[in-house]
Amino acid sequence: MSIVMNRTLGWQQVLVFETDGDAAETVDAFVAGFQSEHPHGALRIARSSRSPDGHQWYGACIDFGIGERRAIHLASDLVDALERAELPCYRRAAGREWLDLAASQGLLDA
């Protein structure tokens, strides 16, 4: 399995998730911790302006300018870290494919 990235796009959304609407501080702490472990500045996580009542949606974008393999690995790391983080009412709406793609390209063993 391979994915072809359009290098002119740079930043690409790789994940959408939701949490409890009152979990902003917890999500901010998670993001700060994750970014400190991955300090190359290629990740942005932003709150959506539209979310269902009682929940908050977030979109995660990665700059594929760091290289396709590194970007895929970063996306995979993010999905995995979010699954372990136990954020209040966490639910991933999109993004699982990055774990599968990284595994298929042997990036998870690196």
mmCIF file of N, CA and C in Angstrom:
data_model
loop_
_atom_site.group_PDB
_atom_site.id
_atom_site.type_symbol
_atom_site.label_atom_id
_atom_site.label_comp_id
_atom_site.label_asym_id
_atom_site.label_seq_id
_atom_site.Cartn_x
_atom_site.Cartn_y
_atom_site.Cartn_z
ATOM 1 N N MET A 1 0.858 -1.168 0.000
ATOM 2 C CA MET A 1 0.000 0.000 0.000
ATOM 3 C C MET A 1 0.905 1.232 0.000
ATOM 4 N N SER A 2 0.582 2.184 -0.802
ATOM 5 C CA SER A 2 1.348 3.421 -0.866
ATOM 6 C C SER A 2 0.385 4.576 -1.035
ATOM 7 N N ILE A 3 0.849 5.731 -0.703
ATOM 8 C CA ILE A 3 0.024 6.920 -0.872
ATOM 9 C C ILE A 3 0.874 7.964 -1.582
ATOM 10 N N VAL A 4 0.286 8.623 -2.543
ATOM 11 C CA VAL A 4 1.009 9.650 -3.280
ATOM 12 C C VAL A 4 0.560 10.996 -2.751
ATOM 13 N N MET A 5 1.515 11.777 -2.302
ATOM 14 C CA MET A 5 1.206 13.091 -1.766
ATOM 15 C C MET A 5 1.525 14.152 -2.810
ATOM 16 N N ASN A 6 0.709 15.140 -2.878
ATOM 17 C CA ASN A 6 0.973 16.289 -3.726
ATOM 18 C C ASN A 6 1.815 17.255 -2.907
ATOM 19 N N ARG A 7 3.089 17.347 -3.209
ATOM 20 C CA ARG A 7 4.005 18.144 -2.401
ATOM 21 C C ARG A 7 3.645 19.634 -2.396
ATOM 22 N N THR A 8 2.850 20.075 -3.346
ATOM 23 C CA THR A 8 2.467 21.485 -3.355
ATOM 24 C C THR A 8 1.446 21.789 -2.260
ATOM 25 N N LEU A 9 0.855 20.744 -1.686
ATOM 26 C CA LEU A 9 -0.157 20.959 -0.661
ATOM 27 C C LEU A 9 0.453 21.276 0.705
ATOM 28 N N GLY A 10 1.633 20.762 1.010
ATOM 29 C CA GLY A 10 2.264 21.023 2.298
ATOM 30 C C GLY A 10 1.443 20.479 3.449
ATOM 31 N N TRP A 11 0.721 21.357 4.133
ATOM 32 C CA TRP A 11 -0.090 20.958 5.279
ATOM 33 C C TRP A 11 -1.312 20.178 4.823
ATOM 34 N N GLN A 12 -1.521 18.999 5.431
ATOM 35 C CA GLN A 12 -2.665 18.160 5.093
ATOM 36 C C GLN A 12 -3.328 17.667 6.366
ATOM 37 N N GLN A 13 -4.651 17.677 6.377
ATOM 38 C CA GLN A 13 -5.370 17.146 7.532
ATOM 39 C C GLN A 13 -5.249 15.632 7.526
ATOM 40 N N VAL A 14 -4.848 15.075 8.664
ATOM 41 C CA VAL A 14 -4.643 13.633 8.764
ATOM 42 C C VAL A 14 -5.547 12.977 9.786
ATOM 43 N N LEU A 15 -6.207 13.782 10.609
ATOM 44 C CA LEU A 15 -6.985 13.203 11.695
ATOM 45 C C LEU A 15 -8.066 14.176 12.140
ATOM 46 N N VAL A 16 -9.231 13.622 12.465
ATOM 47 C CA VAL A 16 -10.305 14.378 13.090
ATOM 48 C C VAL A 16 -10.741 13.569 14.311
ATOM 49 N N PHE A 17 -10.820 14.237 15.462
ATOM 50 C CA PHE A 17 -11.288 13.547 16.658
ATOM 51 C C PHE A 17 -12.163 14.477 17.470
ATOM 52 N N GLU A 18 -12.908 13.876 18.399
ATOM 53 C CA GLU A 18 -13.742 14.676 19.282
ATOM 54 C C GLU A 18 -13.491 14.259 20.718
ATOM 55 N N THR A 19 -13.771 15.190 21.618
ATOM 56 C CA THR A 19 -13.701 14.941 23.050
ATOM 57 C C THR A 19 -14.912 15.585 23.708
ATOM 58 N N ASP A 20 -15.013 15.408 24.996
ATOM 59 C CA ASP A 20 -16.019 16.110 25.775
ATOM 60 C C ASP A 20 -15.815 17.610 25.582
ATOM 61 N N GLY A 21 -16.881 18.351 25.521
ATOM 62 C CA GLY A 21 -16.793 19.787 25.287
ATOM 63 C C GLY A 21 -16.040 20.555 26.362
ATOM 64 N N ASP A 22 -15.943 19.974 27.551
ATOM 65 C CA ASP A 22 -15.247 20.633 28.655
ATOM 66 C C ASP A 22 -13.805 20.145 28.823
ATOM 67 N N ALA A 23 -13.263 19.442 27.852
ATOM 68 C CA ALA A 23 -11.939 18.832 27.985
ATOM 69 C C ALA A 23 -10.832 19.650 27.326
ATOM 70 N N ALA A 24 -11.077 20.911 27.011
ATOM 71 C CA ALA A 24 -10.099 21.714 26.264
ATOM 72 C C ALA A 24 -8.739 21.762 26.956
ATOM 73 N N GLU A 25 -8.711 21.954 28.268
ATOM 74 C CA GLU A 25 -7.431 22.021 28.980
ATOM 75 C C GLU A 25 -6.684 20.697 28.897
ATOM 76 N N THR A 26 -7.412 19.597 29.005
ATOM 77 C CA THR A 26 -6.799 18.276 28.914
ATOM 78 C C THR A 26 -6.234 18.044 27.519
ATOM 79 N N VAL A 27 -6.988 18.436 26.494
ATOM 80 C CA VAL A 27 -6.509 18.290 25.112
ATOM 81 C C VAL A 27 -5.293 19.192 24.887
ATOM 82 N N ASP A 28 -5.343 20.423 25.375
ATOM 83 C CA ASP A 28 -4.202 21.331 25.233
ATOM 84 C C ASP A 28 -2.948 20.745 25.887
ATOM 85 N N ALA A 29 -3.099 20.124 27.059
ATOM 86 C CA ALA A 29 -1.958 19.497 27.735
ATOM 87 C C ALA A 29 -1.423 18.322 26.920
ATOM 88 N N PHE A 30 -2.326 17.522 26.348
ATOM 89 C CA PHE A 30 -1.899 16.414 25.489
ATOM 90 C C PHE A 30 -1.105 16.940 24.298
ATOM 91 N N VAL A 31 -1.654 17.962 23.631
ATOM 92 C CA VAL A 31 -1.007 18.530 22.439
ATOM 93 C C VAL A 31 0.380 19.064 22.794
ATOM 94 N N ALA A 32 0.488 19.802 23.894
ATOM 95 C CA ALA A 32 1.785 20.347 24.301
ATOM 96 C C ALA A 32 2.797 19.230 24.567
ATOM 97 N N GLY A 33 2.358 18.178 25.237
ATOM 98 C CA GLY A 33 3.240 17.046 25.504
ATOM 99 C C GLY A 33 3.661 16.329 24.241
ATOM 100 N N PHE A 34 2.708 16.101 23.347
ATOM 101 C CA PHE A 34 3.022 15.408 22.102
ATOM 102 C C PHE A 34 3.983 16.246 21.261
ATOM 103 N N GLN A 35 3.739 17.549 21.184
ATOM 104 C CA GLN A 35 4.603 18.414 20.389
ATOM 105 C C GLN A 35 6.004 18.516 20.984
ATOM 106 N N SER A 36 6.125 18.418 22.304
ATOM 107 C CA SER A 36 7.463 18.453 22.901
ATOM 108 C C SER A 36 8.243 17.186 22.575
ATOM 109 N N GLU A 37 7.541 16.080 22.348
ATOM 110 C CA GLU A 37 8.193 14.825 21.953
ATOM 111 C C GLU A 37 8.492 14.799 20.458
ATOM 112 N N HIS A 38 7.833 15.642 19.681
ATOM 113 C CA HIS A 38 7.987 15.714 18.224
ATOM 114 C C HIS A 38 8.206 17.176 17.850
ATOM 115 N N PRO A 39 9.375 17.724 18.184
ATOM 116 C CA PRO A 39 9.578 19.180 18.149
ATOM 117 C C PRO A 39 9.849 19.812 16.784
ATOM 118 N N HIS A 40 9.672 19.106 15.687
ATOM 119 C CA HIS A 40 10.027 19.700 14.388
ATOM 120 C C HIS A 40 8.986 20.662 13.841
ATOM 121 N N GLY A 41 7.921 20.942 14.586
ATOM 122 C CA GLY A 41 6.954 21.954 14.184
ATOM 123 C C GLY A 41 6.076 21.587 13.013
ATOM 124 N N ALA A 42 5.941 20.317 12.728
ATOM 125 C CA ALA A 42 5.174 19.883 11.564
ATOM 126 C C ALA A 42 3.750 19.475 11.903
ATOM 127 N N LEU A 43 3.311 19.703 13.136
ATOM 128 C CA LEU A 43 1.986 19.291 13.571
ATOM 129 C C LEU A 43 1.197 20.481 14.098
ATOM 130 N N ARG A 44 -0.054 20.551 13.674
ATOM 131 C CA ARG A 44 -0.991 21.544 14.206
ATOM 132 C C ARG A 44 -2.283 20.824 14.561
ATOM 133 N N ILE A 45 -2.782 21.095 15.747
ATOM 134 C CA ILE A 45 -4.079 20.568 16.150
ATOM 135 C C ILE A 45 -4.933 21.767 16.524
ATOM 136 N N ALA A 46 -6.076 21.899 15.876
ATOM 137 C CA ALA A 46 -6.929 23.068 16.090
ATOM 138 C C ALA A 46 -8.364 22.639 16.376
ATOM 139 N N ARG A 47 -9.016 23.399 17.232
ATOM 140 C CA ARG A 47 -10.435 23.178 17.520
ATOM 141 C C ARG A 47 -11.260 23.579 16.309
ATOM 142 N N SER A 48 -12.284 22.808 16.051
ATOM 143 C CA SER A 48 -13.211 23.141 14.979
ATOM 144 C C SER A 48 -14.190 24.201 15.472
ATOM 145 N N SER A 49 -14.576 25.073 14.581
ATOM 146 C CA SER A 49 -15.565 26.090 14.948
ATOM 147 C C SER A 49 -16.969 25.499 15.039
ATOM 148 N N ARG A 50 -17.160 24.316 14.493
ATOM 149 C CA ARG A 50 -18.464 23.651 14.536
ATOM 150 C C ARG A 50 -18.298 22.275 15.153
ATOM 151 N N SER A 51 -19.030 22.007 16.208
ATOM 152 C CA SER A 51 -19.000 20.720 16.896
ATOM 153 C C SER A 51 -20.387 20.420 17.430
ATOM 154 N N PRO A 52 -20.702 19.133 17.645
ATOM 155 C CA PRO A 52 -22.010 18.800 18.220
ATOM 156 C C PRO A 52 -22.108 19.282 19.674
ATOM 157 N N ASP A 53 -23.312 19.528 20.130
ATOM 158 C CA ASP A 53 -23.520 19.968 21.515
ATOM 159 C C ASP A 53 -22.845 19.013 22.485
ATOM 160 N N GLY A 54 -22.110 19.590 23.434
ATOM 161 C CA GLY A 54 -21.460 18.797 24.471
ATOM 162 C C GLY A 54 -20.136 18.191 24.077
ATOM 163 N N HIS A 55 -19.727 18.366 22.835
ATOM 164 C CA HIS A 55 -18.473 17.798 22.340
ATOM 165 C C HIS A 55 -17.653 18.876 21.640
ATOM 166 N N GLN A 56 -16.379 18.589 21.457
ATOM 167 C CA GLN A 56 -15.512 19.482 20.693
ATOM 168 C C GLN A 56 -14.759 18.663 19.657
ATOM 169 N N TRP A 57 -14.825 19.077 18.414
ATOM 170 C CA TRP A 57 -14.067 18.436 17.349
ATOM 171 C C TRP A 57 -12.719 19.129 17.201
ATOM 172 N N TYR A 58 -11.717 18.350 16.808
ATOM 173 C CA TYR A 58 -10.373 18.851 16.548
ATOM 174 C C TYR A 58 -9.896 18.291 15.215
ATOM 175 N N GLY A 59 -9.145 19.082 14.507
ATOM 176 C CA GLY A 59 -8.506 18.626 13.279
ATOM 177 C C GLY A 59 -6.994 18.680 13.459
ATOM 178 N N ALA A 60 -6.326 17.631 13.053
ATOM 179 C CA ALA A 60 -4.862 17.575 13.142
ATOM 180 C C ALA A 60 -4.297 17.619 11.725
ATOM 181 N N CYS A 61 -3.361 18.532 11.518
ATOM 182 C CA CYS A 61 -2.718 18.689 10.223
ATOM 183 C C CYS A 61 -1.216 18.487 10.376
ATOM 184 N N ILE A 62 -0.619 17.910 9.366
ATOM 185 C CA ILE A 62 0.821 17.678 9.344
ATOM 186 C C ILE A 62 1.391 18.288 8.073
ATOM 187 N N ASP A 63 2.551 18.889 8.219
ATOM 188 C CA ASP A 63 3.264 19.475 7.078
ATOM 189 C C ASP A 63 4.060 18.374 6.383
ATOM 190 N N PHE A 64 3.600 17.966 5.216
ATOM 191 C CA PHE A 64 4.280 16.917 4.476
ATOM 192 C C PHE A 64 5.579 17.408 3.852
ATOM 193 N N GLY A 65 5.905 18.679 4.066
ATOM 194 C CA GLY A 65 7.194 19.214 3.641
ATOM 195 C C GLY A 65 8.356 18.608 4.409
ATOM 196 N N ILE A 66 8.082 17.929 5.540
ATOM 197 C CA ILE A 66 9.153 17.270 6.301
ATOM 198 C C ILE A 66 9.558 15.960 5.650
ATOM 199 N N GLY A 67 8.854 15.577 4.601
ATOM 200 C CA GLY A 67 9.105 14.306 3.920
ATOM 201 C C GLY A 67 7.944 13.364 4.157
ATOM 202 N N GLU A 68 7.578 12.652 3.119
ATOM 203 C CA GLU A 68 6.409 11.785 3.182
ATOM 204 C C GLU A 68 6.528 10.724 4.267
ATOM 205 N N ARG A 69 7.659 10.043 4.336
ATOM 206 C CA ARG A 69 7.821 8.978 5.332
ATOM 207 C C ARG A 69 7.747 9.538 6.756
ATOM 208 N N ARG A 70 8.400 10.654 7.003
ATOM 209 C CA ARG A 70 8.362 11.262 8.343
ATOM 210 C C ARG A 70 6.951 11.720 8.684
ATOM 211 N N ALA A 71 6.248 12.283 7.706
ATOM 212 C CA ALA A 71 4.883 12.753 7.941
ATOM 213 C C ALA A 71 3.948 11.590 8.262
ATOM 214 N N ILE A 72 4.079 10.508 7.519
ATOM 215 C CA ILE A 72 3.249 9.323 7.775
ATOM 216 C C ILE A 72 3.553 8.762 9.157
ATOM 217 N N HIS A 73 4.825 8.710 9.510
ATOM 218 C CA HIS A 73 5.208 8.210 10.826
ATOM 219 C C HIS A 73 4.651 9.112 11.929
ATOM 220 N N LEU A 74 4.712 10.426 11.741
ATOM 221 C CA LEU A 74 4.178 11.365 12.711
ATOM 222 C C LEU A 74 2.668 11.187 12.863
ATOM 223 N N ALA A 75 1.966 11.036 11.757
ATOM 224 C CA ALA A 75 0.517 10.820 11.808
ATOM 225 C C ALA A 75 0.197 9.535 12.566
ATOM 226 N N SER A 76 0.942 8.495 12.296
ATOM 227 C CA SER A 76 0.753 7.226 12.980
ATOM 228 C C SER A 76 1.016 7.366 14.476
ATOM 229 N N ASP A 77 2.094 8.049 14.834
ATOM 230 C CA ASP A 77 2.405 8.284 16.249
ATOM 231 C C ASP A 77 1.276 9.053 16.936
ATOM 232 N N LEU A 78 0.727 10.037 16.245
ATOM 233 C CA LEU A 78 -0.358 10.839 16.809
ATOM 234 C C LEU A 78 -1.595 9.992 17.068
ATOM 235 N N VAL A 79 -1.997 9.197 16.089
ATOM 236 C CA VAL A 79 -3.174 8.337 16.250
ATOM 237 C C VAL A 79 -2.963 7.402 17.442
ATOM 238 N N ASP A 80 -1.795 6.789 17.516
ATOM 239 C CA ASP A 80 -1.490 5.857 18.599
ATOM 240 C C ASP A 80 -1.497 6.574 19.955
ATOM 241 N N ALA A 81 -0.889 7.748 20.037
ATOM 242 C CA ALA A 81 -0.840 8.499 21.292
ATOM 243 C C ALA A 81 -2.237 8.922 21.744
ATOM 244 N N LEU A 82 -3.082 9.331 20.819
ATOM 245 C CA LEU A 82 -4.444 9.712 21.174
ATOM 246 C C LEU A 82 -5.233 8.530 21.720
ATOM 247 N N GLU A 83 -5.017 7.351 21.145
ATOM 248 C CA GLU A 83 -5.710 6.157 21.622
ATOM 249 C C GLU A 83 -5.315 5.847 23.066
ATOM 250 N N ARG A 84 -4.063 6.113 23.428
ATOM 251 C CA ARG A 84 -3.560 5.833 24.777
ATOM 252 C C ARG A 84 -3.866 6.957 25.777
ATOM 253 N N ALA A 85 -4.179 8.147 25.310
ATOM 254 C CA ALA A 85 -4.264 9.328 26.169
ATOM 255 C C ALA A 85 -5.456 9.350 27.121
ATOM 256 N N GLU A 86 -6.477 8.604 26.855
ATOM 257 C CA GLU A 86 -7.672 8.569 27.699
ATOM 258 C C GLU A 86 -8.275 9.960 27.893
ATOM 259 N N LEU A 87 -8.391 10.706 26.797
ATOM 260 C CA LEU A 87 -9.055 12.011 26.844
ATOM 261 C C LEU A 87 -10.542 11.806 27.116
ATOM 262 N N PRO A 88 -11.182 12.698 27.862
ATOM 263 C CA PRO A 88 -12.603 12.541 28.200
ATOM 264 C C PRO A 88 -13.485 12.442 26.947
ATOM 265 N N CYS A 89 -14.231 11.340 26.865
ATOM 266 C CA CYS A 89 -15.162 11.079 25.755
ATOM 267 C C CYS A 89 -14.471 11.086 24.394
ATOM 268 N N TYR A 90 -13.191 10.699 24.360
ATOM 269 C CA TYR A 90 -12.448 10.686 23.094
ATOM 270 C C TYR A 90 -13.090 9.738 22.094
ATOM 271 N N ARG A 91 -13.152 10.194 20.854
ATOM 272 C CA ARG A 91 -13.589 9.355 19.734
ATOM 273 C C ARG A 91 -12.874 9.837 18.487
ATOM 274 N N ARG A 92 -12.237 8.922 17.776
ATOM 275 C CA ARG A 92 -11.572 9.271 16.528
ATOM 276 C C ARG A 92 -12.601 9.185 15.414
ATOM 277 N N ALA A 93 -12.761 10.263 14.674
ATOM 278 C CA ALA A 93 -13.714 10.293 13.571
ATOM 279 C C ALA A 93 -13.054 9.882 12.259
ATOM 280 N N ALA A 94 -11.766 10.156 12.118
ATOM 281 C CA ALA A 94 -11.019 9.789 10.910
ATOM 282 C C ALA A 94 -9.546 9.742 11.272
ATOM 283 N N GLY A 95 -8.809 8.865 10.615
ATOM 284 C CA GLY A 95 -7.370 8.845 10.820
ATOM 285 C C GLY A 95 -6.742 7.490 11.026
ATOM 286 N N ARG A 96 -7.510 6.444 11.233
ATOM 287 C CA ARG A 96 -6.959 5.112 11.480
ATOM 288 C C ARG A 96 -6.038 4.649 10.347
ATOM 289 N N GLU A 97 -6.303 5.084 9.140
ATOM 290 C CA GLU A 97 -5.532 4.623 7.987
ATOM 291 C C GLU A 97 -4.043 4.949 8.112
ATOM 292 N N TRP A 98 -3.691 5.943 8.921
ATOM 293 C CA TRP A 98 -2.275 6.297 9.068
ATOM 294 C C TRP A 98 -1.511 5.224 9.813
ATOM 295 N N LEU A 99 -2.131 4.565 10.781
ATOM 296 C CA LEU A 99 -1.482 3.442 11.457
ATOM 297 C C LEU A 99 -1.244 2.311 10.469
ATOM 298 N N ASP A 100 -2.281 2.003 9.680
ATOM 299 C CA ASP A 100 -2.167 0.920 8.709
ATOM 300 C C ASP A 100 -1.122 1.235 7.640
ATOM 301 N N LEU A 101 -1.095 2.476 7.173
ATOM 302 C CA LEU A 101 -0.142 2.868 6.149
ATOM 303 C C LEU A 101 1.285 2.808 6.679
ATOM 304 N N ALA A 102 1.506 3.301 7.877
ATOM 305 C CA ALA A 102 2.848 3.257 8.459
ATOM 306 C C ALA A 102 3.303 1.812 8.641
ATOM 307 N N ALA A 103 2.405 0.952 9.094
ATOM 308 C CA ALA A 103 2.751 -0.460 9.274
ATOM 309 C C ALA A 103 3.092 -1.107 7.942
ATOM 310 N N SER A 104 2.322 -0.799 6.901
ATOM 311 C CA SER A 104 2.565 -1.408 5.598
ATOM 312 C C SER A 104 3.879 -0.960 4.979
ATOM 313 N N GLN A 105 4.353 0.216 5.370
ATOM 314 C CA GLN A 105 5.617 0.723 4.839
ATOM 315 C C GLN A 105 6.785 0.442 5.774
ATOM 316 N N GLY A 106 6.538 -0.331 6.837
ATOM 317 C CA GLY A 106 7.592 -0.707 7.762
ATOM 318 C C GLY A 106 8.072 0.425 8.637
ATOM 319 N N LEU A 107 7.290 1.475 8.795
ATOM 320 C CA LEU A 107 7.722 2.628 9.575
ATOM 321 C C LEU A 107 7.570 2.412 11.079
ATOM 322 N N LEU A 108 6.714 1.489 11.475
ATOM 323 C CA LEU A 108 6.481 1.300 12.899
ATOM 324 C C LEU A 108 7.635 0.541 13.564
ATOM 325 N N ASP A 109 8.454 -0.123 12.769
ATOM 326 C CA ASP A 109 9.597 -0.845 13.310
ATOM 327 C C ASP A 109 10.819 0.038 13.451
ATOM 328 N N ALA A 110 10.768 1.221 12.815
ATOM 329 C CA ALA A 110 11.945 2.103 12.802
ATOM 330 C C ALA A 110 12.091 2.851 14.104
#
